[in-house]
mmCIF file of C-alpha atoms and ligand atoms in Angstrom:
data_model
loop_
_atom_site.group_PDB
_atom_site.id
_atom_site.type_symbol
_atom_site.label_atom_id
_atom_site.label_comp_id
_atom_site.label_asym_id
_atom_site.label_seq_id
_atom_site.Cartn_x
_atom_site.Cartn_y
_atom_site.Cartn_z
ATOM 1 C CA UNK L 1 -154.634 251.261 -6.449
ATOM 2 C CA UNK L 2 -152.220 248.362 -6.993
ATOM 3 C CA UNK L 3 -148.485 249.055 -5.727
ATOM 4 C CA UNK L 4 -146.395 249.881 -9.100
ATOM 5 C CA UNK L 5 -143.244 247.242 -8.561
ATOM 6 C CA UNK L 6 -139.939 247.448 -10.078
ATOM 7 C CA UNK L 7 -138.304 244.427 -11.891
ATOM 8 C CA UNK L 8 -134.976 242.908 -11.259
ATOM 9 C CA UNK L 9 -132.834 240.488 -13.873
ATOM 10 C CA UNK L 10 -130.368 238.682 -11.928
ATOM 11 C CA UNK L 11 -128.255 235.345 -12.729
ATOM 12 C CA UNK L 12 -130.292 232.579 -12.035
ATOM 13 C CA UNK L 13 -127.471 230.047 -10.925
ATOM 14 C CA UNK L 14 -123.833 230.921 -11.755
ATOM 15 C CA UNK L 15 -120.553 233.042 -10.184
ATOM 16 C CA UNK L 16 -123.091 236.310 -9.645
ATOM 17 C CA UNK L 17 -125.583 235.154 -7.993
ATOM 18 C CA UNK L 18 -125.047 234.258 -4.835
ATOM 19 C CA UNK L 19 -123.043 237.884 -3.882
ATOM 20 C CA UNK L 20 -126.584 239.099 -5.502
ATOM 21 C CA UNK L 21 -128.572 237.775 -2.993
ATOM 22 C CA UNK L 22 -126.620 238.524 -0.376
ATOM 23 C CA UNK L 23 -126.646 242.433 -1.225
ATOM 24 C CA UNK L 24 -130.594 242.368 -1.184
ATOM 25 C CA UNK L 25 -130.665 240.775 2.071
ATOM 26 C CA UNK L 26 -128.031 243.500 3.328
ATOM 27 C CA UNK L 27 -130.232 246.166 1.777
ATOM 28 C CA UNK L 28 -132.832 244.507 3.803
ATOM 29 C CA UNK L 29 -134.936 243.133 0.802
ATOM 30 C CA UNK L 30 -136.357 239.505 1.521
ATOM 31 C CA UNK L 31 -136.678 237.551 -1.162
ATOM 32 C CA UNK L 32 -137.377 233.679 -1.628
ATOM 33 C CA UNK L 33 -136.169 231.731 -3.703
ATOM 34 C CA UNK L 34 -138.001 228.367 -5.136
ATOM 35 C CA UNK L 35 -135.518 226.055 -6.869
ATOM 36 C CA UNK L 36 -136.010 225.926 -10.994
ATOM 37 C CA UNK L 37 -138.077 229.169 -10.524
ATOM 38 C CA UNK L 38 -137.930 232.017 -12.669
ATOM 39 C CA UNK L 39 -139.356 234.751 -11.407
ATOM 40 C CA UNK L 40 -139.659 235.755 -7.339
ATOM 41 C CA UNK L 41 -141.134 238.822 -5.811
ATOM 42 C CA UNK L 42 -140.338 240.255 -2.346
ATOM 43 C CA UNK L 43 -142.283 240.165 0.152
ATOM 44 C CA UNK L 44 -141.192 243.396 2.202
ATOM 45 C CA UNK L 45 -140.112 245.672 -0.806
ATOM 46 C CA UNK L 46 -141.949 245.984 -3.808
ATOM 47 C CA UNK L 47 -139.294 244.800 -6.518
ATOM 48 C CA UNK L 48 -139.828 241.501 -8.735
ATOM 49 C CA UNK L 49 -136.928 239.461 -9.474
ATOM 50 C CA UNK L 50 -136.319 238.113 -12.688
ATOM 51 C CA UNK L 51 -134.141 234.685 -12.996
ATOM 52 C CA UNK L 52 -131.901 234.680 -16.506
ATOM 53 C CA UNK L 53 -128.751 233.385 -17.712
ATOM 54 C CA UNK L 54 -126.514 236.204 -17.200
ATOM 55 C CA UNK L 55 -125.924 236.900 -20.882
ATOM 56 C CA UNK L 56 -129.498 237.852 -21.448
ATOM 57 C CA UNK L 57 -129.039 240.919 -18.511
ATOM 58 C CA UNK L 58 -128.169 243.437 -20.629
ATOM 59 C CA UNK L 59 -130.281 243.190 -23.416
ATOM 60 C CA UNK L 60 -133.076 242.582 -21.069
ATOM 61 C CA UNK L 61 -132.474 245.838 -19.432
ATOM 62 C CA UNK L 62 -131.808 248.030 -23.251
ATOM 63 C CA UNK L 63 -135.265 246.202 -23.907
ATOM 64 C CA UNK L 64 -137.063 247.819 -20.555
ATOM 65 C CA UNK L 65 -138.751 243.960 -19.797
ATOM 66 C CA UNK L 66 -136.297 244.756 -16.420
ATOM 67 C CA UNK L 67 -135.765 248.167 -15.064
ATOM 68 C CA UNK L 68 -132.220 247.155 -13.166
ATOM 69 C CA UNK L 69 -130.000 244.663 -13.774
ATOM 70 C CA UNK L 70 -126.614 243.313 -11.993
ATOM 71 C CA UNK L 71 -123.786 242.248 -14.776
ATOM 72 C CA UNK L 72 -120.534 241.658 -14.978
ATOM 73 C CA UNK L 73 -118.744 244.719 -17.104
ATOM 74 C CA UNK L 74 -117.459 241.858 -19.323
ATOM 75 C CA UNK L 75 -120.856 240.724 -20.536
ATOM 76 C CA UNK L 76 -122.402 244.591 -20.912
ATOM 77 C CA UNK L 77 -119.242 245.487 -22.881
ATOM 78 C CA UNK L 78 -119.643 242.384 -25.528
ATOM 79 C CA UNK L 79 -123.148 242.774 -25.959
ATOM 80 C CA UNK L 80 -122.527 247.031 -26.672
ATOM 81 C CA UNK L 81 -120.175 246.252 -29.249
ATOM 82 C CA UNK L 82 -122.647 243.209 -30.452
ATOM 83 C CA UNK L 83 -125.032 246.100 -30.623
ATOM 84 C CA UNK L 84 -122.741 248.369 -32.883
ATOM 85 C CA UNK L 85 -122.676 250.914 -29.847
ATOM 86 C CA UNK L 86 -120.494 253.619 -28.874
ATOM 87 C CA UNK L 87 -120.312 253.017 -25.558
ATOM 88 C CA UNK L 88 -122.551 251.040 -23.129
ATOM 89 C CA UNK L 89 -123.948 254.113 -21.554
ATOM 90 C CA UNK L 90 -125.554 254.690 -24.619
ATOM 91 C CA UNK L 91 -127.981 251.580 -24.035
ATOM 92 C CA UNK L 92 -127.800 252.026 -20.485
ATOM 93 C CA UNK L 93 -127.579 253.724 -17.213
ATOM 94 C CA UNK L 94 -124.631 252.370 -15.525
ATOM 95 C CA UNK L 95 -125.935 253.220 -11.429
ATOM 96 C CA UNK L 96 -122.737 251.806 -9.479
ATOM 97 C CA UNK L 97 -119.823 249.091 -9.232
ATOM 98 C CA UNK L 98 -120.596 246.276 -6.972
ATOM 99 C CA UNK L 99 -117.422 245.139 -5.404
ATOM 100 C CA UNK L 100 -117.674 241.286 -6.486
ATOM 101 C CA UNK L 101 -117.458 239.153 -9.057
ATOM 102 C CA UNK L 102 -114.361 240.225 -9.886
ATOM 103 C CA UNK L 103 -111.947 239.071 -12.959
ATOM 104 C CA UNK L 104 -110.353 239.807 -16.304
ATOM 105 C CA UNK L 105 -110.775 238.912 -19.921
ATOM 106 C CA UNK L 106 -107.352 237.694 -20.538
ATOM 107 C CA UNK L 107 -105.247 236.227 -23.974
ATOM 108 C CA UNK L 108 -103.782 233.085 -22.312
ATOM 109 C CA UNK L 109 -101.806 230.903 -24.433
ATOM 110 C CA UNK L 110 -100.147 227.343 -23.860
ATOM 111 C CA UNK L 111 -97.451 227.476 -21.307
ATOM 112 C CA UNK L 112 -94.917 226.067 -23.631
ATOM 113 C CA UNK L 113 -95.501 228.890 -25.695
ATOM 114 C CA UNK L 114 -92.839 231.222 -26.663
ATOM 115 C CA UNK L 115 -94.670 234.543 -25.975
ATOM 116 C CA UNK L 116 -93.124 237.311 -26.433
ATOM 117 C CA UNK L 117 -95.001 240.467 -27.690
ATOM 118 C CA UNK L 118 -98.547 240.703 -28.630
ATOM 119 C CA UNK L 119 -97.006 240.078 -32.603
ATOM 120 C CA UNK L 120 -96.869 236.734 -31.222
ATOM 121 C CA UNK L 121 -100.721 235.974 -31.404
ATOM 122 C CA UNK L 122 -99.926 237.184 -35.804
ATOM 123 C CA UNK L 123 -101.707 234.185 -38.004
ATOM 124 C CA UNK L 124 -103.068 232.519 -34.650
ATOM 125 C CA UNK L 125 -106.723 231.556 -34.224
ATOM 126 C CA UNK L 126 -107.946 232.363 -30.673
ATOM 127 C CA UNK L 127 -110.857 230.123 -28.764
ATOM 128 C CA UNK L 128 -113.441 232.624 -27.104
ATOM 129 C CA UNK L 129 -116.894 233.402 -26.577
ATOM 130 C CA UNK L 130 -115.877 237.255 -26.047
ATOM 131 C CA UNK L 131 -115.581 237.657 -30.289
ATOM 132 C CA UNK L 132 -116.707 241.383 -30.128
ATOM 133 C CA UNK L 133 -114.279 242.235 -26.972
ATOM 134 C CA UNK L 134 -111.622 240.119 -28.549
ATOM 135 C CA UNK L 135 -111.645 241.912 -32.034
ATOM 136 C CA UNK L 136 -111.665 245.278 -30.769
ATOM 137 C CA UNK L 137 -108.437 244.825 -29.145
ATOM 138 C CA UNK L 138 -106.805 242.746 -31.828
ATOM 139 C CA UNK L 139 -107.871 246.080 -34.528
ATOM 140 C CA UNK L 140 -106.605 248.570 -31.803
ATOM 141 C CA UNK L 141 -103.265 246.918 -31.877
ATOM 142 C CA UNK L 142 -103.080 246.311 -35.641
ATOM 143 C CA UNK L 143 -102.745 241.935 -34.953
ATOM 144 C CA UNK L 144 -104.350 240.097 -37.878
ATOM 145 C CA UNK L 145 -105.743 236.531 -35.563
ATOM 146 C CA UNK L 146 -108.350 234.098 -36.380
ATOM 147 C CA UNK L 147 -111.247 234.056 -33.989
ATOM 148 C CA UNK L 148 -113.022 230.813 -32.990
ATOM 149 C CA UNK L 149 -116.332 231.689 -31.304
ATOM 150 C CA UNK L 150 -117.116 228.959 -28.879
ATOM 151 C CA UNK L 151 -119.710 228.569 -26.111
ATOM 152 C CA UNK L 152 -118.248 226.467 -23.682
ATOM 153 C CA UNK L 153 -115.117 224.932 -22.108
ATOM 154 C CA UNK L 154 -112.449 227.426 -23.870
ATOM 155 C CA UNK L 155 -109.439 226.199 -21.969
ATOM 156 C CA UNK L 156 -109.474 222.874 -23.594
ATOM 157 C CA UNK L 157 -109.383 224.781 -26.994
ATOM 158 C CA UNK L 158 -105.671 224.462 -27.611
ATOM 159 C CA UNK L 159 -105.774 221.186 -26.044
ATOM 160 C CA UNK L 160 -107.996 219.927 -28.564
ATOM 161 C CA UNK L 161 -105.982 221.153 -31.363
ATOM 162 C CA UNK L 162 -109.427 223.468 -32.348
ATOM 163 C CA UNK L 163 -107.352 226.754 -31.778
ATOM 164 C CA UNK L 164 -103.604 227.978 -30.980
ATOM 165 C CA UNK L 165 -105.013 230.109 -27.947
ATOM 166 C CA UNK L 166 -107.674 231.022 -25.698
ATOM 167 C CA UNK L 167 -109.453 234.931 -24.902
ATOM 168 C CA UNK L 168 -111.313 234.155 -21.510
ATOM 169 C CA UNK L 169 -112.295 235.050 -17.883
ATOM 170 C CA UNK L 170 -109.610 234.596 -15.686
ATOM 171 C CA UNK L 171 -110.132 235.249 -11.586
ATOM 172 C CA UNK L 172 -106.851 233.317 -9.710
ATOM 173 C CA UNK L 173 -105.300 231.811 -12.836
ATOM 174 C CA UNK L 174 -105.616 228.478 -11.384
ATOM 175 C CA UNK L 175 -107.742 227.190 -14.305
ATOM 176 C CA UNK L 176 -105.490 228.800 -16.783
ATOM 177 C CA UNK L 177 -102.610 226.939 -14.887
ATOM 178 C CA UNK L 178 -104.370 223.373 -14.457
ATOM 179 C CA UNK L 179 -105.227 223.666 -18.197
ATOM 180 C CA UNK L 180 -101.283 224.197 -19.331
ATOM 181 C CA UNK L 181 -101.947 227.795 -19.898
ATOM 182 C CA UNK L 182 -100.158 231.123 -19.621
ATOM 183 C CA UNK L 183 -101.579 234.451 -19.202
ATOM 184 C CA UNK L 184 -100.110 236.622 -22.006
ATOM 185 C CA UNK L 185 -102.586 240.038 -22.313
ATOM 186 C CA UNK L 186 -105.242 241.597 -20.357
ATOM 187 C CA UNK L 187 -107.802 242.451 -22.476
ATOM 188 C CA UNK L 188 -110.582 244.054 -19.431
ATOM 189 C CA UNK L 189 -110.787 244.140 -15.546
ATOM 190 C CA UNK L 190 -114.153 243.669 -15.214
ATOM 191 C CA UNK L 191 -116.567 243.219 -11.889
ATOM 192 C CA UNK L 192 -120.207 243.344 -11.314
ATOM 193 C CA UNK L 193 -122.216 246.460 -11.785
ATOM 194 C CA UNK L 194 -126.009 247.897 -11.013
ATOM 195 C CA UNK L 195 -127.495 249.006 -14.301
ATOM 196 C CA UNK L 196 -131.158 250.543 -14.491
ATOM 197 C CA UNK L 197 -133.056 250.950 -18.337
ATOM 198 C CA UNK L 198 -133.461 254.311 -19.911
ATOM 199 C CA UNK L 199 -136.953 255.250 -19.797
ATOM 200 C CA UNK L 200 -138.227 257.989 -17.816
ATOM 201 C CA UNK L 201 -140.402 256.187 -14.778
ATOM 202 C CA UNK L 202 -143.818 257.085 -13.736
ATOM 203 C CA UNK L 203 -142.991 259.536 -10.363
ATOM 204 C CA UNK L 204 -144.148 256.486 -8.263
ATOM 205 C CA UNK L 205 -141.861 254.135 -10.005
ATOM 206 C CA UNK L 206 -139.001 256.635 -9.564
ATOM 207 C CA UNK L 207 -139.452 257.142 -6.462
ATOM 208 C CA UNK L 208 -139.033 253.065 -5.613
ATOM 209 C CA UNK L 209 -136.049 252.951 -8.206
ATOM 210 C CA UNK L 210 -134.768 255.693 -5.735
ATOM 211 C CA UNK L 211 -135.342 253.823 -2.637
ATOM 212 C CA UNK L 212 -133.800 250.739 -3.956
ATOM 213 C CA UNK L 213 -130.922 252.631 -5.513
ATOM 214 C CA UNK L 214 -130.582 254.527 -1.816
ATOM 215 C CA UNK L 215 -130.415 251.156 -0.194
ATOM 216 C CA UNK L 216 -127.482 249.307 -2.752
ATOM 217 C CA UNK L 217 -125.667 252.938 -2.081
ATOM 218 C CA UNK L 218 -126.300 252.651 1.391
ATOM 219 C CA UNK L 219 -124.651 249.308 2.035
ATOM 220 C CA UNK L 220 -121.697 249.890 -0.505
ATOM 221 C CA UNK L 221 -120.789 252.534 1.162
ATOM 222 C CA UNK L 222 -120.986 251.314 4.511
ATOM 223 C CA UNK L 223 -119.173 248.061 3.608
ATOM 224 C CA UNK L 224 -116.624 250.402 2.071
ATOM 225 C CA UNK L 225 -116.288 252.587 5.146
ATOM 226 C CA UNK L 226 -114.703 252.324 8.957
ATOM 227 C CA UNK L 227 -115.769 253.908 12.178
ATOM 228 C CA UNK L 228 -112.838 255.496 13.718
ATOM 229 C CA UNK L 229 -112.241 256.885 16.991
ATOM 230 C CA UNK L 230 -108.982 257.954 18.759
ATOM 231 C CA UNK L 231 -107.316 259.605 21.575
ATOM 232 C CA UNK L 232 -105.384 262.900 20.487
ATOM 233 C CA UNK L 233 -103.014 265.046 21.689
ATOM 234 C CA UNK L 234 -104.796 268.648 21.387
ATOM 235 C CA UNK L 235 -101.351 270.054 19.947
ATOM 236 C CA UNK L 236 -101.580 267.270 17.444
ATOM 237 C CA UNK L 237 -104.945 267.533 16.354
ATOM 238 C CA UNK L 238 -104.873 268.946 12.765
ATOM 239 C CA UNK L 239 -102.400 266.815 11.661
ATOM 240 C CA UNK L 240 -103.831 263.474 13.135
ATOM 241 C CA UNK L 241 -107.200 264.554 11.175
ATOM 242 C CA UNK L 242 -105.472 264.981 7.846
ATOM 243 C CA UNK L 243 -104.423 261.148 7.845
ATOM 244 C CA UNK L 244 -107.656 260.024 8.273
ATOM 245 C CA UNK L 245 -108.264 258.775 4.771
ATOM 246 C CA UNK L 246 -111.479 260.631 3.416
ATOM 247 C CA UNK L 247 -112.973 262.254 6.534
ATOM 248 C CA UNK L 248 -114.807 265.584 6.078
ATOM 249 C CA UNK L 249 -116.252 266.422 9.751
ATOM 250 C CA UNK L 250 -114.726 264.632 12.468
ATOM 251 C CA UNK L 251 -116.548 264.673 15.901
ATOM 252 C CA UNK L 252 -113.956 265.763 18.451
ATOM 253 C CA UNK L 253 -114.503 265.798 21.825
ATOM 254 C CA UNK L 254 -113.034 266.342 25.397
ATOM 255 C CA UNK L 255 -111.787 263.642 27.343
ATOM 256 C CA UNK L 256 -112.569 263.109 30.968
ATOM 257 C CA UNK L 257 -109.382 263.784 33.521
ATOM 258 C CA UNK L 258 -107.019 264.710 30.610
ATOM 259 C CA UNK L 259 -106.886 268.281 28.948
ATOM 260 C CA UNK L 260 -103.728 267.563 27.024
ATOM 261 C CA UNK L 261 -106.275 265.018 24.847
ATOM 262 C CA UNK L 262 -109.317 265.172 22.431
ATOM 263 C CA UNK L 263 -111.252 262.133 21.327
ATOM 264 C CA UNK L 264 -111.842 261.591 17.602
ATOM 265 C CA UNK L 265 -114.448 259.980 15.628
ATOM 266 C CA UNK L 266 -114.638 259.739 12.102
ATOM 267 C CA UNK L 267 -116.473 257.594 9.582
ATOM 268 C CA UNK L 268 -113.499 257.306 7.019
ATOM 269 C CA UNK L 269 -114.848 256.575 3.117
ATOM 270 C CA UNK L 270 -112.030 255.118 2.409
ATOM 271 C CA UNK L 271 -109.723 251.864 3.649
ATOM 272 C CA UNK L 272 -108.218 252.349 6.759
ATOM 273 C CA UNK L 273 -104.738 250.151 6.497
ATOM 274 C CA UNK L 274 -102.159 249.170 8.753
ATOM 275 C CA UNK L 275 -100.057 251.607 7.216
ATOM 276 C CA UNK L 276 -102.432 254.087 8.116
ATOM 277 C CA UNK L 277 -102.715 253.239 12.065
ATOM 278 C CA UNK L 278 -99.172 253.016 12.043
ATOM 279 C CA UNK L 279 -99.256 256.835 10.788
ATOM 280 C CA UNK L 280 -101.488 258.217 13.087
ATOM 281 C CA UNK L 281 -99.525 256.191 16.273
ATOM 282 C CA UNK L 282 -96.537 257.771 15.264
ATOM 283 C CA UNK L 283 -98.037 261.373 14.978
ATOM 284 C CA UNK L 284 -98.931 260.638 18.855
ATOM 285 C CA UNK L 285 -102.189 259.184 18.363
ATOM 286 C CA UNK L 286 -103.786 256.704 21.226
ATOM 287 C CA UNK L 287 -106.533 253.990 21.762
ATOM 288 C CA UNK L 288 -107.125 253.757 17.957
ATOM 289 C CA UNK L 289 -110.432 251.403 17.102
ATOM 290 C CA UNK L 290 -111.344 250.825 13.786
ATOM 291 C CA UNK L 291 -114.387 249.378 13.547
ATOM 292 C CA UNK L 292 -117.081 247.816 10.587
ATOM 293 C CA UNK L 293 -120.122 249.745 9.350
ATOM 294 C CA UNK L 294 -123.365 248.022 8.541
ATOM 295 C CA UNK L 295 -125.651 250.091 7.169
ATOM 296 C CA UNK L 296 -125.113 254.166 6.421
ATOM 297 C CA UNK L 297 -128.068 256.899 5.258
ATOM 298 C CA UNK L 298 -126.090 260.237 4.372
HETATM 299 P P1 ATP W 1 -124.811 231.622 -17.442
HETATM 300 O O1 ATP W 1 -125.386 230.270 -17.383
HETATM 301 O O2 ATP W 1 -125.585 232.595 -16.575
HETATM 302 O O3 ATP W 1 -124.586 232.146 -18.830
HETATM 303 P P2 ATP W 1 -121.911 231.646 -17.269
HETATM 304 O O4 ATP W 1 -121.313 230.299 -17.298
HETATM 305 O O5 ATP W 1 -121.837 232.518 -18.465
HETATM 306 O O6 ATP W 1 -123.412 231.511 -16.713
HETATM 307 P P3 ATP W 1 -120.447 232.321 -14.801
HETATM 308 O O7 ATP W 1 -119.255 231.456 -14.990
HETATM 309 O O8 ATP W 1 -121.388 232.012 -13.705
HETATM 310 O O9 ATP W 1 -121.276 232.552 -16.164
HETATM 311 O O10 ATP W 1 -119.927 233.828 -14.646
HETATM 312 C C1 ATP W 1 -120.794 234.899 -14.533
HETATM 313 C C2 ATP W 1 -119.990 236.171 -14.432
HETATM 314 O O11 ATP W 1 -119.196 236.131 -13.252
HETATM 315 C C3 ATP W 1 -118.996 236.428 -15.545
HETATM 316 O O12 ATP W 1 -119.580 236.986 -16.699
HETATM 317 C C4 ATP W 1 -118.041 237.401 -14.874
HETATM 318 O O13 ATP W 1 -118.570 238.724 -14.930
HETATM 319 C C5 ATP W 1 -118.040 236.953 -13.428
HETATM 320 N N1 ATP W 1 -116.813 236.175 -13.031
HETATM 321 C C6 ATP W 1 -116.055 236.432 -11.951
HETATM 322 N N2 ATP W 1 -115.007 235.599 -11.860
HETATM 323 C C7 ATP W 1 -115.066 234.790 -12.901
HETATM 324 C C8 ATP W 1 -114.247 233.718 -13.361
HETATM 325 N N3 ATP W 1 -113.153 233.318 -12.738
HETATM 326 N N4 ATP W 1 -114.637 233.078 -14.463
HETATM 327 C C9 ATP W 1 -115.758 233.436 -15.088
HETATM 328 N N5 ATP W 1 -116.561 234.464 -14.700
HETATM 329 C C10 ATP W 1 -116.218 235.144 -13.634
HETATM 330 ZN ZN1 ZN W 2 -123.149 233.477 -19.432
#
């Protein structure tokens, strides 16, 4: 009996795909990758990897040739409303935010501009390749604009004399500000997400959708998490424990040659800042180490 596999679009060469990569080798997946190839397998982990611009993603995925994807939320919203859906969990399942590729779809207009309110963009024409996005927000706030679908190199747009403004990814601003452009609405904070088709799997093909789901989880949430462990004054305990942000079960325990203290360790779920050590030092709190998380199986 053959090993069922499951398939994997990914951008082939772009802003995604590198932070891609780098979560299957965290999940411990090996994969190699020719140059000008389309398709890889790996060799430890029975998932097929599928090579595509990243616009093609979601459709590939509503289409079940892929059974996950990773996408920017930009690109799966366009292509739902391209698809006259209601939402893109409609099309399909939405498994978990990555963490990267982060950015927003963003109205920027020239910086000599006088922008004022979103009435401003009234009679404009606006340079995207987000038409569907862009629409939806120019209906919801009643602003009759021309929209100029373009492929490629938007911030020259205005530039060019082709359009009065531009509806595009923005991540610093620095393009935006090299191009003589001002941000004037957000339209979408988008980053990358895990999406997996519809269809109901064969239970053998579930169960590696599972494992490969478990694993992405798995080094999220470590990556997301810190080790903690402190010194405590027993009198202090309870409330040194409720500042720990998003720990459940601490591990306390007794500390050799002092009975006024209690260790502490805690895996926290969420950020441990400054602010937060400063917190715990000044509830009487000692020997505080925070420290990284690289892989976690709850
Ligand atoms: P492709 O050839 O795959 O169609 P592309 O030119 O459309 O590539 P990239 O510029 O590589 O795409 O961006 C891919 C995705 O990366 C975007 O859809 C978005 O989700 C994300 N991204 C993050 N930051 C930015 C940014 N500053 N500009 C554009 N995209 C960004
Ligand atoms: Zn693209």
């Amino acid at each position: 009996m053959t090993t069922q596999r499951i398939r994997l679009a990914l951008q082939k060469s772009g802003r995604l795909s590198e932070d891609c990569f780098d979560l299957l080798a965290r999940s411990g997946i090996k994969v190699r990758r020719h140059k000008d190839q389309l398709f890889c397998h790996s060799e430890n982990f029975p998932i097929d990897i599928l090579l595509v611009r990243d616009d093609d993603i979601p459709s590939l995925i509503i289409e079940h040739v892929c059974d996950f994807g990773i996408v920017g939320m930009n690109v799966l919203q366009e292509t739902t409303l391209s698809k006259n859906a209601h939402d893109y969990s409609d099309l399909v399942e939405p498994i978990r935010n990555l963490n990267f590729g982060y950015c927003r779809l963003s109205i920027a207009v020239p910086s000599d501009y006088e922008y004022e309110r979103i009435e401003s963009l009234s009679g404009k024409s606006i340079a995207t390749t987000y038409p569907h996005l862009l629409q939806k927000f120019l209906s919801t706030h009643d602003i009759d604009a021309k929209i100029i679908e373009l492929t490629g190199s938007i911030e020259i747009a205005p530039r060019l004399g082709i359009a009065d403004a531009i509806c595009d990814l923005v991540s610093t601003g620095g393009t935006l500000a090299a191009n003589h452009l001002k941000e004037a609405e957000t339209i979408l904070h988008s980053q990358a997400l895990l999406i997996k088709a519809r269809p109901t799997f064969t239970p053998e093909k579930q169960r590696i959708a599972n494992l490969f789901m478990r694993r992405v989880q798995g080094v999220l949430q470590a990556s997301e998490s810190k080790y903690i462990m402190l010194h405590a004054p027993k009198d202090k305990l309870q409330q040194i424990v409720a500042i720990l942000p998003g720990v459940e079960h601490p591990t306390i325990m007794t500390l050799d040659g002092d009975p006024t203290k209690v260790g502490i360790h805690a895996v926290c779920s969420e950020s441990v800042f400054w602010e937060t050590l400063e917190k715990l030092k000044d509830a009487g709190a000692s020997s505080i180490l925070v420290m990284p998380l690289e892989k976690m199986l709850m």
